Amino acid sequence: MITVESLTKTYGSFTAVDDVSFTAQPGRVTGFLGPNGAGKSTTMRVMVGLTAPGAGEVRVLGRRFKDLPDPGREVGVLLDASAQHAGRTGREILTIAALTMGLPRTRVDEMLERVSLTPDEASRRVRNYSLGMRQRLGIGTALLGNPQVLILDEPANGLDPAGIRWMRDLLRGFADDGGTVLLSSHLLHEIEVIADDIVVIGNGRIVAQGTKDELLAGAGTLVRSTDGVALATALTAAGITARPTSGGAVLAEAELARVGQAAFAAGIPVTELRAAEGAGLEEMFLSLTAESQRDVTSHTDPEGAAA
Amino acid sequence: MNSSTVDVRTAPDPVTATPGERARSVPAPTPFRRVLNVELRKMFDTRSGYWLMVSIVGLSILATAAVIVFAPDDEITYESFATAIGFPMSIILPMIAILAVTSEWSQRSGLTTFTLVPSRGRVIGAKATATFLVGLVSMVVAFAVGALGNLVGSALLGADTVWNISFETVPQIVLGNLVGMAIGFTLGVVLRNSPAAIVGYFVVSLVLPGILLLLAQVRDWFEDLQPWIDWNYTQVNLFDGATDTAREWAMLGTTSAIWIVFPLIVGVWFLRRSEVK
Amino acid sequence: MSTATLTTQDTAPVTARRTDVRPAPAPTPFRRVVNVELRKMFDTRSGFWLMASIVIASVIATGLTIILGDREDLTFDSFAASVGSPMSIVLPIIGVLAVTSEWSQRTALTTFTLVPSRRRVLGAKLLNALAIGAVSMVVALGVGALGNLVTAAINGTDPVWDIASSTFAQIVLANELGMLLGFALGLLFRNSPAAIVGYFVINLVLPGLSGALGAAQAWWADNAGWFDLNQTRFLLFDSTLSGQEWVQLGLTSALWIALPLAIGLRLVLRSEVK
Ligand SMILES: Nc1ncnc2c1ncn2[C@@H]1O[C@H](COP(=O)(O)OP(=O)(O)O)[C@@H](O)[C@H]1O
Ligand SMILES: [Mg+2]
C-alpha cells in the first residue's frame, strides 16, 4: 500500500509535481500514466526519499520510506535501469544488493534465472548490456528481497515483446498474491493491458484517477469533423452535452444516431462517428501529449472525463 | 482532491474485495556491519577499483625496486624504502577515498544504494570506515614490501640491514596517510564529482603548500600562523615522526578541524538534503 | 497534432510518394565542426565555470600578489609568474575534459554519428584547446598587467615591464605544451579521473621524483634533460633556452606529448563508441 498525500515539488519557479494525491492498493496493479515530463519520475523519486518533497507526504506500508528498517525487503524499486556503475557485472550488482539485504547468495542465481539473464550475460559488465538487459537486471534487483510493494518507473522500456509479456504476467501474479504494484508509463495501451487502477498525471497534476473499468467505460459518442469547435457548438445547440477535445474530435453525451442526426442537421460533414468506449481517456491523454495544449485542465471538467 | 481532478471512483473501493496486505513481519533493521561489508566490496568490484588496489602493491614493489637500483649504497635503509613507497601511497590512497564517494554520483549507482539504505549518513559512515580500513591494510602492505626490499637490498650489498624507523614513528606515518585519505574523502563528499574532487586534492596537497610557504616567507605574522592552518605542514611532521609535543598535536588538531572536520560536516549536511538522480 | 495527422491519412488518399531522389547535402565543413566543438566547451555548467575559473584564478593570483608581495619589488615578471601557476592547472584540465567528457557523458554517440570522421572531430577539439590556451594566456597576462599598473599607482612609481616579448611567447608555449599533454592523456585514457591523475602525476609528482633521483645519481642529474619534459619546460617560464635545451625540449615533448597523442589517437579511431 502506497499513500501519496498532497505532494508538491517545485524547482525554482517551476512546479514539477503539483498537489498530487493517490493511493496504490494491495492486490492491485496501479498504473501511473502521463506524457513525458509530466512528473511521474519525480513523484516516484520523492516516494523513495531520493528527492525531498516541497510539501506533502508519501507513506509506503504505512511508514515514510526512510523509516523502513530494511527497505529492500519490503519495497522493490526500479527507477532507472541505466543508473548503475558501468564497470560492475550484472551478477555483482545483484550480489551487492543481496548483501545489503542480508540475503543468501543463492538468491542471486535464482533471480538471474527468474529474469532470464544467462550466466554468461550475468558475468558481463553492465557497460555492455542492452537497454532490455539492464531493465531485466533492474527488475531483478527490485524483486530480490521478495518485497510487498513494487515501484517501477517505465519498466517496459527496452523490453522485447516476450519480455513485456513476461513482465505483465509477473506483475499480475505479484498483485494477485496480495502485493502492491505501482508502475509508470507514458503509453496508454501499456497501462490498459496491465493495470487495475489508473492515475493519470499531466503537467504535474492528477487529471483523472479511478479503476480501469470506470475510466475506460465510455458512455456516449465520439464524433469528429474538421472543425471540432463548430461541431460541439452545433451539438450543444441541439441539446446534447458536447465537449471538443483534440484533432477536431468531440465527446458527446448521447447515443450514436442522435449525434449523427444533429451533425447532419447542422450541415457539418463528419469524418468519424463511433461509441466512445474509453475514448474519454484516450482523448484526454492525447490532449495531454499534444504540445500545443499544455493547459490541460480546461479540457477535463469532471463530467466530461467521466463520460 | 482539487477541482480539476477527475475522480470516478464512485463505487465502494473494490480493493476491499481482494485479499488485503499480506500479513508479514517487519524485517530487522539493516545492521551497520552489512552496509560496511557492502561498501568495502564496492571498492574492489569494478575494474578501476580492482586496479587501484592492485596498484598499491604494484607501485610499492616498483618504488622498492627503484630504491635498490638507484639509491647510493649508504642509503639502503628502511627509511629510504619507506619514503619511496610513501610517495605513490600519498597519491593512490586519497584517490581511493575520493572515488569511494564520488562514483555513487558519477556512475549514478546512488539511486540503488540510497533506496536500499535510505539513511545517507549511514552509507557515508560506512564508506568512511571502509576507506579507513583500506588505508590501514595498504599501509601494512607498504611497510611489509619496504621491509622485504630492505632485506633484499642489504643482502645484495652484503651489508647490515639498517632499521632506522622507530616503532613510535610508524603510527605517525600511518596517521599521516590517513589524514591524506580523509582530505580526499572530504573533497569527495563536498564536491560529489570525481574530476573536481581529484583536481581539488592535487591543488590543496601540491599547490597550496607552495603558496602558503611563500606567504610565510614574505609575511612574518603568517609564519607563526602557518603550522596551525597548513595541513600539509602537519602531515609532513607526521611523516617525519616529528609530532611530539602537545603543541604539535594541537596544530594537527586545528588543521584537521579546518580541512577535514568542518568541511565534512557541511558536506554531509548538503549531501543528505541533495536530490539523487 | 497526432490525431490531425491520422485524420488526414484516413480521409485523403495517399498522395504521390515523396521523391527519393534528393541532392546529396554538401559535406560538413571543418569550420562548422570547430565552431560546434568550441560551443560544447562552454555550454555546460562545469564547462562554463572551468572557463570562468581562468579569469577568476588570474584575478585571485594577482590580488594575492599585490596584497601579500613586497610591493616595492613587484614587477610585471612577478605577476606573470603568479598568474601562470593557476593556468598550468586549469588549462590542461580543459584539455583533458575536452576529450574525456565525450566518453564520460556518452555524448560521443551523437558526436561521431553526426561527424563520423573522428579524426576531424579530434582535430577540431585540439584546435579549440590550443586557441583557448592562447586566449587564456593573453587574458591572464592582461589581468597581471592590470595588477602591475595598480601596484605602480599605489607605490606612486612607474610600472616596470620587464618581460620581453620572447619570454612572453615562451610562457604561452609552456602552457600550450601542458594543455597538449592533458589532451594527449585524455585521448589515452578516455576517462576523466585517470587522465587528470595522470596529468598531476607527470606535472607535479615526477619533478620531485626526478629531483630525488638526481640527488642520488649524478648521472641522472646530468642527463635528465633528455628524458624529463619538465626540466626544459619549466625553463621556458623564466630563462632563455640554449640551443641544446631547445633540442631537449623537442625530444622530451615528442616522448611525453607526441607519443601518447599518437597512441591515444589510434586507440580512439579504433575504439567502439557506446
Ligand atoms: N532538478 C530539476 N530542475 C528543474 N526541473 C526539473 C528537475 N527535475 C525534473 N525537472 C522537470 O520536472 C518535470 C517532470 O519530470 P519527470 O518527473 O522526470 O517527468 P516524467 O513524467 O517524464 O517522468 C520535467 O519537466 C523536468 O524537466
Ligand atoms: Mg520519467
XYZ file of N, CA, C and O in Angstrom, chain B residues 69-70 72 87 91 95 194-195 198-199 202-203 206-207 215 218-219, chain C residues 67-70 89 93 192-193 196-197 200 204-205 209 213 216-217:
136
model
N 67.845 -0.057 -6.971
C 68.633 0.215 -8.173
C 69.357 1.562 -8.086
O 70.538 1.660 -8.398
N 68.633 2.591 -7.634
C 69.184 3.939 -7.774
C 69.851 4.502 -6.524
O 70.729 5.349 -6.630
N 72.181 5.384 -3.446
C 73.582 5.081 -3.124
C 73.648 4.042 -2.014
O 72.704 3.921 -1.216
N 55.603 7.782 -1.324
C 55.311 8.663 -2.461
C 54.065 8.227 -3.234
O 53.072 8.966 -3.269
N 49.445 9.392 -3.113
C 48.549 9.768 -4.214
C 47.406 8.777 -4.363
O 46.243 9.162 -4.485
N 43.049 9.026 -3.753
C 42.198 8.781 -4.922
C 41.148 7.717 -4.599
O 39.990 7.820 -4.984
N 33.902 13.326 -9.485
C 35.270 12.780 -9.463
C 36.323 13.755 -9.989
O 37.295 14.029 -9.278
N 36.172 14.297 -11.220
C 37.236 15.174 -11.704
C 37.469 16.365 -10.777
O 38.617 16.681 -10.437
N 39.291 15.334 -7.620
C 40.689 14.971 -7.866
C 41.531 16.229 -8.076
O 42.602 16.381 -7.482
N 41.030 17.139 -8.908
C 41.754 18.399 -9.105
C 41.901 19.087 -7.752
O 42.983 19.553 -7.380
N 44.710 17.611 -5.637
C 46.069 17.984 -6.041
C 46.349 19.452 -5.742
O 47.471 19.806 -5.392
N 45.332 20.267 -5.871
C 45.540 21.679 -5.565
C 45.844 21.868 -4.078
O 46.830 22.510 -3.719
N 49.334 19.802 -3.349
C 50.610 20.092 -4.002
C 50.804 21.564 -4.367
O 51.919 22.018 -4.495
N 49.713 22.293 -4.562
C 49.850 23.687 -4.975
C 49.781 24.618 -3.758
O 50.618 25.496 -3.570
N 53.927 32.689 1.346
C 53.281 33.683 2.192
C 54.024 33.809 3.522
O 54.265 34.917 4.015
N 57.176 35.903 3.137
C 57.108 37.359 2.979
C 56.359 38.053 4.103
O 56.511 39.235 4.300
N 55.523 37.336 4.826
C 54.754 37.983 5.889
C 55.065 37.320 7.227
O 54.707 36.172 7.462
N 48.546 42.010 -2.465
C 48.321 42.097 -1.025
C 49.494 41.527 -0.232
O 49.917 42.080 0.778
N 50.021 40.413 -0.729
C 51.000 39.696 0.077
C 52.446 39.943 -0.316
O 53.351 39.741 0.486
N 52.659 40.357 -1.588
C 54.041 40.523 -2.044
C 54.687 41.762 -1.441
O 54.032 42.572 -0.786
N 55.961 41.860 -1.664
C 56.675 43.067 -1.257
C 56.460 44.107 -2.340
O 57.050 44.034 -3.405
N 47.380 24.669 -14.170
C 46.452 23.624 -13.719
C 45.164 23.648 -14.532
O 44.708 22.626 -15.033
N 43.512 20.818 -17.588
C 42.245 20.181 -17.237
C 41.225 20.420 -18.353
O 40.454 19.527 -18.728
N 37.964 10.669 -17.313
C 38.416 11.918 -16.687
C 39.303 11.705 -15.466
O 40.399 12.263 -15.411
N 38.860 10.915 -14.464
C 39.715 10.797 -13.287
C 41.119 10.290 -13.632
O 42.115 10.855 -13.181
N 43.217 12.970 -15.399
C 43.579 14.080 -14.512
C 44.676 13.665 -13.536
O 45.667 14.368 -13.342
N 44.499 12.474 -12.949
C 45.547 11.974 -12.053
C 46.853 11.875 -12.838
O 47.914 12.300 -12.364
N 48.522 15.292 -13.211
C 49.141 15.816 -11.996
C 50.382 15.026 -11.615
O 51.356 15.586 -11.112
N 53.311 17.402 -11.395
C 53.637 17.834 -10.035
C 54.409 16.793 -9.238
O 55.110 17.132 -8.295
N 54.248 15.522 -9.604
C 54.902 14.492 -8.803
C 56.241 14.094 -9.408
O 57.244 13.983 -8.703
N 60.250 13.453 -8.003
C 60.940 12.166 -8.135
C 62.253 12.351 -8.872
O 63.284 11.823 -8.463
N 65.945 11.598 -7.582
C 66.818 10.710 -8.328
C 68.124 11.429 -8.677
O 69.218 10.867 -8.563
N 70.472 11.558 -5.875
C 71.107 10.298 -5.556
C 72.081 9.865 -6.653
O 73.075 9.219 -6.381
N 71.764 10.170 -7.878
C 72.562 9.691 -9.003
C 73.034 10.864 -9.843
O 72.241 11.532 -10.495
